[in-house]
XYZ file of C-alpha atoms in Angstrom:
347
model
C -0.121 -0.079 0.000
C 1.412 3.505 -1.073
C 1.836 5.635 2.079
C -0.539 8.433 0.772
C -3.281 5.813 0.828
C -2.776 4.914 4.530
C -4.741 6.877 7.096
C -1.885 6.062 9.789
C 1.114 4.198 9.963
C 1.789 1.417 12.652
C 3.756 2.137 15.398
C 7.359 0.826 14.944
C 8.281 -2.209 17.251
C 10.991 -0.495 19.231
C 8.677 1.870 20.935
C 7.768 1.033 24.317
C 5.026 2.883 25.821
C 6.015 1.739 29.573
C 9.397 3.581 29.258
C 7.961 7.049 28.496
C 8.301 8.136 31.994
C 12.039 7.092 32.302
C 15.146 8.320 31.259
C 17.526 6.360 28.992
C 20.014 6.551 26.226
C 18.674 6.426 22.570
C 20.399 3.846 20.361
C 21.007 6.468 17.657
C 22.653 4.190 15.062
C 20.137 1.351 15.277
C 17.306 3.588 15.189
C 18.652 5.377 12.174
C 18.977 2.067 10.359
C 15.603 0.924 11.352
C 14.071 4.446 10.183
C 15.394 4.047 6.713
C 14.161 0.461 6.703
C 10.746 1.844 7.717
C 10.563 4.523 5.209
C 11.526 2.045 2.389
C 8.901 -0.524 3.636
C 6.038 2.046 3.793
C 7.167 4.172 0.738
C 7.561 7.271 2.778
C 9.292 10.058 0.608
C 11.599 12.937 1.982
C 9.731 15.465 3.422
C 10.947 17.885 0.763
C 8.340 16.289 -1.508
C 5.205 17.049 0.627
C 2.582 19.095 -0.969
C 0.996 19.795 2.140
C 3.505 21.024 4.483
C 2.845 20.316 8.266
C 4.917 21.276 11.113
C 4.754 19.844 14.760
C 5.881 22.178 17.617
C 6.683 20.156 20.905
C 6.986 22.882 23.839
C 9.386 22.161 26.405
C 9.136 18.317 26.416
C 12.103 18.122 28.829
C 12.897 15.670 31.823
C 12.442 18.655 34.435
C 8.689 18.844 33.362
C 7.929 15.303 32.113
C 9.523 12.761 34.358
C 8.001 12.028 37.730
C 10.281 13.018 40.734
C 12.122 15.709 38.490
C 12.008 19.339 39.597
C 8.940 20.569 38.035
C 6.988 17.447 36.783
C 3.684 18.573 35.343
C 1.233 16.081 36.728
C -2.000 17.746 35.984
C -4.830 16.447 37.990
C -4.179 12.890 37.029
C -1.079 13.138 38.674
C 0.676 11.491 35.577
C -0.161 14.150 32.975
C 2.923 14.737 31.109
C 3.727 11.039 30.969
C 0.369 10.104 29.546
C 0.706 13.345 27.239
C 4.089 12.015 25.885
C 2.895 8.699 25.332
C 0.109 10.211 23.169
C 2.684 12.386 21.590
C 5.075 9.851 20.641
C 2.300 7.597 19.072
C 1.264 10.607 17.290
C 4.361 11.228 15.481
C 4.861 7.389 14.617
C 1.363 7.127 13.378
C 1.803 10.434 11.300
C 5.419 9.872 10.176
C 4.236 10.171 6.580
C 2.481 13.434 7.153
C 4.541 15.578 9.557
C 7.009 17.586 7.428
C 8.849 19.277 10.043
C 9.298 19.047 13.902
C 10.471 22.090 15.980
C 11.114 21.755 19.448
C 11.455 24.696 22.222
C 13.840 24.065 25.128
C 13.303 26.019 28.406
C 17.015 26.716 29.431
C 18.037 27.995 32.760
C 21.222 28.846 35.018
C 20.979 29.133 38.530
C 21.002 32.988 38.802
C 17.593 33.957 37.316
C 14.928 36.212 38.654
C 12.479 32.969 39.316
C 14.963 30.812 41.316
C 15.551 31.286 44.972
C 19.161 32.544 44.874
C 18.167 35.642 43.258
C 16.115 37.012 46.323
C 16.513 37.279 50.003
C 14.116 38.446 52.855
C 15.241 40.814 55.734
C 17.241 37.871 57.370
C 19.007 36.960 54.165
C 17.168 33.727 53.611
C 16.086 32.705 50.172
C 12.416 32.182 49.217
C 11.175 28.681 49.106
C 10.133 27.132 45.917
C 6.537 28.058 44.666
C 6.611 31.386 46.900
C 4.726 34.063 44.857
C 6.423 37.340 44.905
C 4.050 40.341 44.232
C 4.897 44.003 43.772
C 3.600 44.824 47.271
C 5.930 42.307 48.699
C 8.881 43.825 47.175
C 7.855 47.446 47.756
C 7.362 46.482 51.466
C 10.657 44.962 51.616
C 9.620 41.342 52.244
C 11.565 40.196 49.266
C 14.415 42.051 47.744
C 17.199 41.559 45.295
C 20.087 39.546 46.600
C 23.236 41.911 46.273
C 25.620 38.959 46.396
C 24.402 37.818 42.791
C 24.955 41.449 41.227
C 28.402 40.891 40.388
C 28.104 37.568 38.561
C 25.112 39.078 36.493
C 27.079 42.184 35.506
C 24.701 44.633 37.071
C 24.970 47.097 40.343
C 22.886 46.277 43.382
C 20.846 49.393 43.183
C 19.610 48.380 39.477
C 18.922 45.029 40.513
C 16.602 46.176 43.222
C 15.029 48.782 40.875
C 14.599 45.922 38.136
C 12.715 43.525 40.761
C 10.399 46.470 41.566
C 9.843 47.388 38.011
C 9.455 43.691 37.014
C 6.822 42.697 39.545
C 4.944 46.059 38.823
C 4.893 45.287 35.291
C 3.568 41.732 35.611
C 0.733 43.101 37.853
C -0.214 45.780 35.206
C -0.365 43.689 32.308
C -2.323 40.879 33.986
C 0.436 38.229 33.861
C 0.960 35.608 36.594
C 2.883 36.994 39.573
C 6.491 36.248 39.630
C 6.617 32.606 41.069
C 10.036 31.224 42.709
C 10.442 27.750 40.972
C 12.631 25.229 41.967
C 15.874 25.065 39.958
C 14.941 23.257 36.807
C 15.820 22.606 33.006
C 19.465 23.597 34.194
C 21.668 24.008 30.905
C 23.845 20.743 30.675
C 21.846 18.730 32.957
C 19.519 15.778 32.582
C 16.675 17.885 33.469
C 17.301 20.083 30.430
C 17.383 16.964 28.117
C 14.385 15.891 26.009
C 12.314 12.952 27.419
C 14.088 10.067 25.838
C 10.981 8.407 24.236
C 10.015 11.737 22.578
C 13.499 12.325 21.599
C 13.836 9.014 19.975
C 10.384 9.593 17.908
C 11.789 12.803 16.734
C 15.283 11.237 15.545
C 13.294 8.370 13.880
C 11.304 10.980 12.033
C 14.381 13.063 11.082
C 16.203 10.100 9.558
C 12.873 8.590 7.994
C 11.966 11.588 6.258
C 15.356 13.427 5.935
C 13.900 16.503 7.925
C 16.227 18.196 10.540
C 14.789 18.817 13.788
C 14.522 22.580 14.910
C 15.740 23.496 18.499
C 14.532 26.676 19.784
C 16.048 27.578 23.338
C 14.494 30.020 25.542
C 14.525 31.385 28.906
C 18.282 31.871 29.665
C 18.159 35.802 30.366
C 18.659 36.260 34.270
C 16.219 39.217 34.597
C 12.956 37.819 32.938
C 10.757 34.788 33.069
C 10.226 33.492 29.416
C 7.102 30.982 29.471
C 6.301 31.916 25.713
C 8.630 30.778 23.023
C 8.029 34.018 21.413
C 8.237 36.714 24.151
C 9.606 36.981 27.591
C 7.195 38.041 30.551
C 8.843 41.370 30.564
C 10.843 42.580 27.656
C 12.309 45.743 28.840
C 14.275 46.506 32.036
C 13.938 49.214 34.678
C 15.862 51.763 32.661
C 13.453 51.122 29.651
C 16.095 49.319 27.507
C 14.969 46.081 25.786
C 16.561 43.007 27.609
C 15.272 40.235 25.184
C 14.060 40.773 21.717
C 11.012 38.770 20.281
C 12.000 35.544 18.823
C 10.398 35.522 15.127
C 11.438 31.707 14.519
C 8.072 30.524 15.681
C 6.129 32.960 13.834
C 8.106 31.951 10.621
C 7.041 28.335 11.247
C 3.449 29.453 11.100
C 3.924 31.359 7.923
C 6.058 28.759 6.233
C 3.614 25.748 6.854
C 0.070 24.735 5.809
C -0.491 23.514 9.407
C 1.148 23.954 12.657
C 0.402 21.393 15.283
C 1.121 22.380 19.149
C 1.680 20.276 22.052
C 3.697 20.162 25.052
C 4.093 21.490 28.646
C 2.743 23.156 30.548
C -0.661 23.941 29.219
C -1.017 26.541 31.839
C 2.139 28.469 31.335
C 4.758 27.790 28.515
C 2.121 26.296 25.960
C -0.652 28.987 26.792
C 1.618 31.986 26.798
C 3.158 30.927 23.360
C -0.156 30.303 21.913
C -1.455 33.717 23.165
C 1.634 35.622 21.744
C 1.091 33.547 18.486
C -2.522 34.893 18.287
C -1.227 38.259 18.844
C 1.320 38.003 16.075
C -1.561 36.522 13.837
C -3.946 39.515 14.718
C -1.241 41.911 13.605
C -0.326 40.347 10.452
C -3.046 38.103 8.646
C -6.159 36.949 10.676
C -6.585 33.905 8.077
C -3.429 32.408 9.670
C -5.467 31.424 12.803
C -7.085 28.521 10.765
C -3.472 26.817 10.459
C -3.197 26.304 14.154
C -4.088 23.019 15.725
C -3.727 22.457 19.373
C -3.356 18.723 20.781
C -5.532 18.937 23.899
C -4.640 15.616 24.921
C -0.847 16.148 24.619
C -0.753 18.884 27.175
C -1.294 19.202 31.027
C -1.541 22.175 33.530
C 0.602 22.691 36.412
C -1.080 21.198 39.581
C 0.616 20.902 42.887
C -1.949 19.345 45.206
C -2.666 21.602 48.236
C -0.735 24.357 46.813
C -1.833 25.505 43.168
C -3.978 24.287 40.325
C -3.992 26.098 37.063
C -6.354 23.659 35.262
C -9.023 26.378 35.154
C -6.791 28.907 33.802
C -5.461 26.759 31.065
C -8.766 25.403 30.179
C -10.058 29.205 29.812
C -7.115 29.944 27.647
C -7.912 27.189 25.286
C -11.412 28.151 25.174
C -10.116 31.583 24.034
C -8.031 30.249 21.397
C -10.855 27.806 20.122
C -13.035 31.234 19.695
C -10.428 32.724 18.000
C -10.453 30.098 15.236
C -7.783 27.723 16.255
C -8.708 24.221 16.149
C -8.684 22.173 19.419
C -7.928 18.460 18.425
C -6.959 15.349 19.725
C -3.878 12.945 18.813
C -5.790 9.759 18.700
C -8.011 11.006 16.073
C -6.986 10.857 12.177
C -5.676 14.087 11.048
C -7.831 13.527 8.068
C -10.871 14.023 10.258
C -9.820 17.385 11.769
C -11.645 20.406 10.774
C -10.391 22.294 7.812
C -7.997 19.484 6.731
C -7.673 18.642 3.215
C -4.661 16.242 2.437
């Protein structure tokens, strides 16, 4: 059977759904040989021959967010959210290997001394905030939390500016209706195991790369010390206390939307990096061409919100955001459905 006649491909035998929640080494050379054999068996051509160009964007499918017992595991209300999401994501990639033209991955990328990590702040006793502490402008203006002067030298700023920036930052978040500054556990540290892609997802992406001769695109974000960067497009606050731009808008995500006929979005967390990326993407669409909104498909069963039982639950906010995106014209779909059944699809 020719690949174009197939609604979906089978799952390759190397895939083990029971290992999606684990960390392990991908056997690249073996998978590469199997991928080429798979492409030959199912008559899958190089992605460059696709008439309908489909991009899959996976947001922050990294160990820190997706593996139980790692720093910021996104469990959702089920407790296994990101693991379940990534099982479906891997299977979606394999079943639609012949349809997905390009895969792009965002990688949240941090160092220790950043505004949302404990070491950046101290209280009047010189103690750092605990993870999941919320830092409001009122907290900062009253002196409950302040900039840690000991990190100024490493960051290349003076102490006075660091304090002014913290005040400016928390005030700006409040004025723009953003989430208040949250102090997160140290996570996705550059060079760490937590920063790496989930092994099973990495394997699926690598298999796609070799089978379709389509290089994966890696989009790093979040490494500037003076701002959070949930969205893959814009930081939470782009300008410093002196009014100067500290991080530019990233045009790469927007260019993917312009260059492909469909853009499918999945990843973690639905309430934070996924929601803010789509929010910024929607803003860009409204400034350029409203018709582009119809290109966007959101895999609702491959993303989960941040839920820490007894502490925070962002499920309602995430669902409200997705409802807003649907009302704007984006398509909310499920990975277990055939792409051919999705609204607006004609392949």
